[in-house]
Amino acid sequence: MKQEQANGLLRLKTVAFNEARDAVVILDQTQLPRRESYLTLTTAEDVWEAIKRLKVRGAPAIGIAAAYGIAMCMRRWKGEDRAAFLAEFERVKTYLGGARPTAVNLTAALERMARVMRRHPDAPVDEWRRLLTDEALAIRADDAQACRRIGENALAFLRPGMGLLTHCNAGHLAVSEYGTALSPIYLGQERGYGFKVFADETRPLLQGARLTAYELREAGVDVTLICDNMASLVMRQGWVRAVLVGCDRVAANGDVANKIGTSGLAILAHHYGIPFYVLGPTSTIDTRCATGADIVIEERQPEEVTEMWYAHRMAPEGISVYNPAFDVTPHELIRAIITEEGVFYENI
Ligand code: MRU
């Protein structure tokens, strides 16, 4: 990737903390690719709403938004009483943690924020505010570093010129920088690997069409958009040599929850003998879930299926709709789960 193209990508700030204004600033992903517009969030309700409505989305990005959000709320909370501060912290933590259920990064980031206060139980309230701010910034910095390392570790599994397929958006927009599943693609681009990427559009919210296609093209990557139901044909043609996806929660046995449609792709990849890789930070591994059956799957509004993106409602009024946002891919179908620390799970 040429330097100016890398800068083009990094120009997009998924989530930022404005310390001077005590505000969280997000790139409103519901407006992409039509408009790059930023939203300034100043209350817990703003942050909850932004996460719930997918204005900020992607497992690591919602963790960062929640960490920035709780730091911002506690900086804006003006009391000096330590017990009241802790009570307010718990209230905001429970509230933000309830915005979306599947991506463990959301609650993991909020737990990390709670731990920093527990490490300094006797600190005055102002010191807690500073510690929370520093911890939230550290969560973002750690994620950026993890994403680069995931890219390096995953690149070892890929060869120049490969055709790759990805689902949903596990790129720069879903994290702090670079992405998880898209990180090796960006690193490969910088090193002249010449990958040819197929991006699934990802019904019903079209993260692949709106976000992955957008950010890969911004970075100068060779990307072709396909509808979800075209993946089998593209694989059969021999155009896909590896599938790369992100993850929202990884169970202890290696089962993976990710965007709805991921498990179907894994079954197709298995059928065609194509390696299926899951890329994510260790913060997405939830050892408290023994298997994928323990992962709560978010269900979303029927209108996302029947109306959104259509000029006119396209399904009959009153039709029953089932709209799960994620599915679980069993570990047997996954060639490797690649993290910043190396391979968490491998199936050879
Ligand atoms: O509903 P979304 O858009 O938040 O779902 C996002 C995904 O499923 C991503 O693949 C996952 O969070 C990995 S992000 C690096």
Coordinates of C-alpha atoms and ligand atoms in Angstrom, one line a residue:
M1 CA 0.0 0.0 0.0
K2 CA 1.4 3.4 -0.9
Q3 CA 2.0 5.7 2.0
E4 CA -0.8 8.1 0.9
Q5 CA -3.2 5.2 0.7
A6 CA -2.3 4.1 4.2
N7 CA -2.9 7.6 5.3
G8 CA -6.2 7.6 3.5
L9 CA -7.3 4.6 5.6
L10 CA -5.9 6.0 8.9
R11 CA -7.7 9.3 8.2
L12 CA -10.9 7.5 9.2
K13 CA -11.1 7.6 13.0
T14 CA -13.5 4.9 14.1
V15 CA -13.6 6.1 17.7
A16 CA -11.7 9.0 19.4
F17 CA -11.7 10.5 22.8
N18 CA -11.8 14.3 23.0
E19 CA -10.3 15.0 26.5
A20 CA -10.7 18.8 26.2
R21 CA -14.4 18.5 25.6
D22 CA -15.0 15.3 27.6
A23 CA -16.6 13.7 24.6
V24 CA -16.5 10.5 22.6
V25 CA -16.3 11.1 18.8
I26 CA -17.3 8.4 16.4
L27 CA -17.4 8.0 12.7
D28 CA -21.1 7.3 12.0
Q29 CA -20.9 4.0 10.2
T30 CA -24.6 4.0 9.3
Q31 CA -23.8 7.0 6.9
L32 CA -21.1 5.2 5.0
P33 CA -20.3 5.0 2.2
R34 CA -22.4 8.1 1.2
R35 CA -21.0 10.4 3.8
E36 CA -18.0 10.5 6.3
S37 CA -19.7 12.2 9.2
Y38 CA -18.6 12.3 12.8
L39 CA -20.9 12.3 15.9
T40 CA -20.0 13.8 19.2
L41 CA -21.3 11.8 22.2
T42 CA -21.6 13.4 25.6
T43 CA -23.9 11.1 27.6
A44 CA -24.2 7.4 28.5
E45 CA -27.4 7.4 26.5
D46 CA -25.6 8.7 23.4
V47 CA -23.0 6.0 23.7
W48 CA -25.6 3.2 24.3
E49 CA -27.6 4.4 21.3
A50 CA -24.5 4.6 19.0
I51 CA -23.6 1.0 19.9
K52 CA -27.1 -0.3 19.7
R53 CA -27.8 1.3 16.4
L54 CA -24.4 0.2 14.9
K55 CA -23.2 3.8 14.4
V56 CA -20.1 2.3 15.9
R57 CA -19.8 -1.5 15.4
G58 CA -17.4 -4.4 15.3
A59 CA -16.4 -6.2 18.4
P60 CA -13.2 -4.3 19.4
A61 CA -14.6 -0.9 18.4
I62 CA -17.6 -1.3 20.6
G63 CA -15.3 -2.2 23.5
I64 CA -13.2 0.9 22.9
A65 CA -16.4 3.1 22.6
A66 CA -17.7 1.7 25.9
A67 CA -14.4 2.3 27.7
Y68 CA -14.2 5.9 26.3
G69 CA -17.9 6.3 27.2
I70 CA -17.6 5.3 30.8
A71 CA -14.4 7.4 31.3
M72 CA -16.3 10.4 29.7
C73 CA -19.3 9.9 32.0
M74 CA -17.2 9.7 35.1
R75 CA -15.2 12.8 34.1
R76 CA -18.6 14.6 33.6
W77 CA -20.0 13.4 36.9
K78 CA -19.2 16.2 39.3
G79 CA -19.5 14.7 42.8
E80 CA -16.5 14.0 45.1
D81 CA -18.0 11.3 47.2
R82 CA -16.2 8.0 46.6
A83 CA -19.2 5.7 47.4
A84 CA -21.4 7.7 45.1
F85 CA -18.7 7.7 42.4
L86 CA -18.5 3.9 42.6
A87 CA -22.3 3.6 42.5
E88 CA -22.5 5.8 39.4
F89 CA -19.7 3.8 37.7
E90 CA -21.5 0.5 38.3
R91 CA -24.7 2.0 36.9
V92 CA -23.1 3.2 33.7
K93 CA -21.1 0.0 33.4
T94 CA -24.2 -2.2 33.6
Y95 CA -26.1 0.1 31.2
L96 CA -23.5 0.3 28.5
G97 CA -22.7 -3.4 28.9
G98 CA -26.3 -4.2 28.0
A99 CA -26.3 -2.4 24.6
R100 CA -25.4 -5.6 22.7
P101 CA -25.0 -9.1 24.0
T102 CA -22.8 -11.2 21.7
A103 CA -19.4 -9.4 21.3
V104 CA -17.5 -10.1 24.5
N105 CA -15.2 -7.2 23.9
L106 CA -17.9 -4.8 25.1
T107 CA -18.1 -6.3 28.6
A108 CA -14.4 -7.2 28.7
A109 CA -13.4 -3.6 28.2
L110 CA -15.8 -2.4 30.9
E111 CA -14.5 -5.1 33.3
R112 CA -10.9 -3.9 32.5
M113 CA -12.1 -0.3 33.4
A114 CA -13.5 -1.6 36.7
R115 CA -10.2 -3.5 37.5
V116 CA -8.1 -0.3 37.3
M117 CA -10.2 1.2 40.1
R118 CA -10.0 -2.0 42.2
R119 CA -6.2 -1.8 41.9
H120 CA -6.3 1.7 43.5
P121 CA -9.1 1.3 46.1
D122 CA -7.9 4.3 48.2
A123 CA -7.4 6.8 45.4
P124 CA -9.3 10.1 45.6
V125 CA -12.1 10.6 43.0
D126 CA -10.0 12.8 40.8
E127 CA -7.3 10.2 40.6
W128 CA -9.9 7.6 39.6
R129 CA -11.0 9.9 36.8
R130 CA -7.4 10.1 35.6
L131 CA -6.9 6.4 35.9
L132 CA -10.1 5.7 33.9
T133 CA -9.0 8.0 31.2
D134 CA -5.6 6.5 30.9
E135 CA -7.0 2.9 30.9
A136 CA -9.5 3.7 28.2
L137 CA -6.7 5.2 26.0
A138 CA -4.6 2.1 26.8
I139 CA -7.4 -0.2 25.7
R140 CA -7.4 1.5 22.3
A141 CA -3.6 1.5 22.0
D142 CA -3.5 -2.2 22.9
D143 CA -6.1 -3.0 20.3
A144 CA -4.1 -1.1 17.6
Q145 CA -1.0 -3.1 18.5
A146 CA -2.9 -6.4 18.6
C147 CA -4.4 -5.7 15.2
R148 CA -0.9 -5.2 13.6
R149 CA 0.3 -8.4 15.2
I150 CA -2.7 -10.4 14.1
G151 CA -1.9 -9.2 10.6
E152 CA 1.7 -10.3 10.8
N153 CA 0.7 -13.7 12.3
A154 CA -2.0 -14.3 9.7
L155 CA 0.2 -13.2 6.7
A156 CA 2.4 -16.3 7.4
F157 CA -0.6 -18.4 6.3
L158 CA -1.1 -16.6 3.0
R159 CA 0.8 -16.4 -0.3
P160 CA 1.2 -13.5 -2.8
G161 CA -1.6 -13.3 -5.5
M162 CA -4.1 -15.4 -3.5
G163 CA -7.8 -14.9 -3.9
L164 CA -9.4 -14.3 -0.5
L165 CA -13.0 -14.1 0.7
T166 CA -14.2 -12.1 3.7
H167 CA -17.6 -11.6 5.4
C168 CA -19.1 -8.6 7.2
N169 CA -16.5 -5.9 8.2
A170 CA -13.6 -6.9 10.3
G171 CA -11.4 -4.1 9.1
H172 CA -10.2 -0.7 10.2
L173 CA -13.8 0.5 10.8
A174 CA -14.4 -2.4 13.3
V175 CA -11.4 -1.8 15.5
S176 CA -8.9 0.9 16.4
E177 CA -6.7 0.6 13.3
Y178 CA -6.2 -1.9 10.4
G179 CA -8.7 -4.5 11.5
T180 CA -8.5 -8.2 12.3
A181 CA -9.5 -10.2 9.2
L182 CA -8.4 -7.3 7.0
S183 CA -5.2 -6.6 8.8
P184 CA -3.1 -9.2 6.8
I185 CA -4.7 -7.9 3.6
Y186 CA -3.4 -4.4 4.4
L187 CA 0.0 -5.6 5.4
G188 CA 0.1 -7.8 2.2
Q189 CA -0.8 -4.7 0.2
E190 CA 2.0 -2.7 1.7
R191 CA 4.4 -5.6 0.7
G192 CA 3.1 -6.0 -2.8
Y193 CA 1.3 -9.3 -2.3
G194 CA -1.4 -8.4 -4.8
F195 CA -4.3 -10.2 -3.0
K196 CA -7.6 -10.4 -4.9
V197 CA -10.4 -10.0 -2.3
F198 CA -14.0 -10.9 -2.6
A199 CA -16.3 -9.1 -0.1
D200 CA -19.6 -10.7 0.8
E201 CA -22.3 -8.0 0.9
T202 CA -23.5 -9.4 4.3
R203 CA -27.3 -9.3 4.5
P204 CA -29.2 -7.7 6.2
L205 CA -27.1 -4.8 7.3
L206 CA -24.7 -4.8 4.4
Q207 CA -21.5 -4.3 6.4
G208 CA -19.5 -5.9 3.5
A209 CA -21.0 -3.7 0.8
R210 CA -21.1 -0.5 2.7
L211 CA -17.9 -0.8 4.9
T212 CA -15.5 -3.5 3.7
A213 CA -15.8 -2.6 0.0
Y214 CA -15.4 1.1 1.0
E215 CA -12.3 0.8 3.2
L216 CA -10.5 -1.8 1.0
R217 CA -11.0 0.4 -2.0
E218 CA -9.9 3.5 -0.1
A219 CA -6.6 1.6 0.6
G220 CA -6.2 0.6 -3.1
V221 CA -6.9 -3.1 -2.5
D222 CA -8.3 -5.2 -5.5
V223 CA -11.8 -5.9 -4.1
T224 CA -14.8 -7.4 -5.8
L225 CA -18.2 -7.2 -4.1
I226 CA -20.5 -10.3 -4.3
C227 CA -23.9 -11.1 -2.8
D228 CA -23.8 -13.6 0.0
N229 CA -25.4 -16.3 -2.2
M230 CA -22.6 -16.1 -4.7
A231 CA -19.9 -17.4 -2.4
S232 CA -20.3 -21.0 -3.5
L233 CA -19.9 -20.2 -7.2
V234 CA -16.8 -18.0 -6.6
M235 CA -15.3 -20.8 -4.5
R236 CA -16.1 -23.4 -7.1
Q237 CA -14.4 -21.4 -9.8
G238 CA -11.2 -21.7 -7.7
W239 CA -11.0 -17.9 -7.2
V240 CA -10.8 -18.2 -3.4
R241 CA -7.7 -19.8 -1.7
A242 CA -8.6 -18.8 1.9
V243 CA -11.5 -17.3 3.8
L244 CA -10.7 -14.7 6.5
V245 CA -13.3 -13.6 9.0
G246 CA -13.3 -11.8 12.3
C247 CA -15.1 -12.9 15.5
D248 CA -17.3 -11.5 18.2
R249 CA -16.8 -14.2 20.8
V250 CA -14.6 -17.3 20.8
A251 CA -15.6 -20.1 23.2
A252 CA -13.0 -22.2 25.1
N253 CA -13.3 -25.1 22.7
G254 CA -12.7 -22.9 19.6
D255 CA -16.3 -22.4 18.5
V256 CA -16.7 -18.9 17.1
A257 CA -19.6 -16.5 17.1
N258 CA -19.4 -14.0 14.2
K259 CA -21.8 -12.2 11.8
I260 CA -24.7 -14.2 10.6
G261 CA -23.7 -16.1 7.5
T262 CA -20.2 -17.0 8.8
S263 CA -21.1 -20.6 9.6
G264 CA -22.6 -21.2 6.1
L265 CA -19.3 -19.9 4.6
A266 CA -17.3 -22.3 6.8
I267 CA -19.5 -25.2 5.5
L268 CA -18.9 -24.1 1.9
A269 CA -15.2 -23.7 2.5
H270 CA -15.0 -27.2 4.0
H271 CA -16.9 -28.6 1.0
Y272 CA -14.4 -27.0 -1.4
G273 CA -11.3 -27.8 0.7
I274 CA -10.6 -24.1 1.3
P275 CA -8.9 -23.1 4.6
F276 CA -11.2 -21.1 6.8
Y277 CA -9.3 -18.7 9.2
V278 CA -10.7 -16.7 12.1
L279 CA -8.8 -13.6 13.2
G280 CA -9.3 -11.7 16.4
P281 CA -7.6 -10.3 19.5
T282 CA -7.3 -12.5 22.6
S283 CA -9.8 -10.1 24.2
T284 CA -12.5 -11.8 22.1
I285 CA -11.8 -15.2 23.7
D286 CA -14.3 -16.0 26.4
T287 CA -13.1 -19.0 28.4
R288 CA -16.2 -18.7 30.6
C289 CA -18.1 -20.0 27.5
A290 CA -17.2 -23.7 27.3
T291 CA -18.7 -24.1 23.8
G292 CA -20.6 -22.0 21.2
A293 CA -23.9 -23.2 22.7
D294 CA -23.2 -20.9 25.7
I295 CA -23.0 -17.7 23.5
V296 CA -26.0 -15.4 23.5
I297 CA -27.0 -14.5 20.0
E298 CA -28.4 -11.0 19.5
E299 CA -31.7 -10.8 17.7
R300 CA -32.5 -7.5 15.9
Q301 CA -35.5 -5.7 14.5
P302 CA -37.5 -7.3 11.7
E303 CA -37.4 -4.0 9.8
E304 CA -33.7 -4.5 9.1
V305 CA -34.9 -7.4 6.8
T306 CA -38.1 -6.1 5.4
E307 CA -37.5 -2.4 4.8
M308 CA -34.0 -1.1 5.4
W309 CA -32.2 -0.3 2.1
Y310 CA -35.4 -0.6 0.0
A311 CA -37.2 2.3 -1.6
H312 CA -40.4 0.6 -0.6
R313 CA -41.1 -2.1 1.9
M314 CA -40.4 -5.3 0.1
A315 CA -42.0 -8.0 2.3
P316 CA -45.7 -8.3 3.2
E317 CA -46.9 -6.3 6.2
G318 CA -47.1 -8.5 9.3
I319 CA -44.9 -11.3 8.0
S320 CA -42.9 -13.1 10.7
V321 CA -39.2 -12.4 10.5
Y322 CA -36.3 -14.0 12.3
N323 CA -33.3 -11.8 12.4
P324 CA -30.3 -13.2 14.3
A325 CA -27.3 -11.0 14.0
F326 CA -24.7 -13.7 14.6
D327 CA -24.2 -17.4 14.2
V328 CA -21.7 -19.9 15.7
T329 CA -19.2 -21.7 13.5
P330 CA -18.2 -25.1 15.1
H331 CA -14.4 -25.4 15.7
E332 CA -14.1 -28.5 13.4
L333 CA -14.7 -26.2 10.4
I334 CA -12.0 -23.7 11.3
R335 CA -8.4 -24.3 10.1
A336 CA -7.0 -21.8 12.6
I337 CA -7.9 -19.0 15.0
I338 CA -5.1 -16.4 14.8
T339 CA -4.6 -13.8 17.5
E340 CA -1.9 -11.3 18.3
E341 CA -0.2 -13.9 20.4
G342 CA -0.2 -16.5 17.7
V343 CA -2.4 -19.5 16.9
F344 CA -5.1 -20.1 19.6
Y345 CA -6.6 -23.1 17.9
E346 CA -5.5 -25.1 14.9
N347 CA -7.1 -27.9 13.0
I348 CA -4.8 -29.7 10.7
Ligands
MRU1 O1 -23.0 -6.4 13.9 P1 -21.6 -6.0 13.7 O2 -21.4 -5.2 12.5 O3 -21.0 -5.3 14.9 O4 -20.8 -7.3 13.5 C1 -19.4 -7.3 13.3 C2 -18.8 -8.6 13.1 O5 -19.5 -9.6 13.1 C3 -17.4 -8.7 12.8 O6 -17.0 -9.7 12.0 C4 -16.7 -8.9 14.2 O7 -17.1 -8.0 15.1 C5 -15.2 -8.8 14.1 S1 -14.7 -7.2 14.1 C6 -13.0 -7.1 14.0

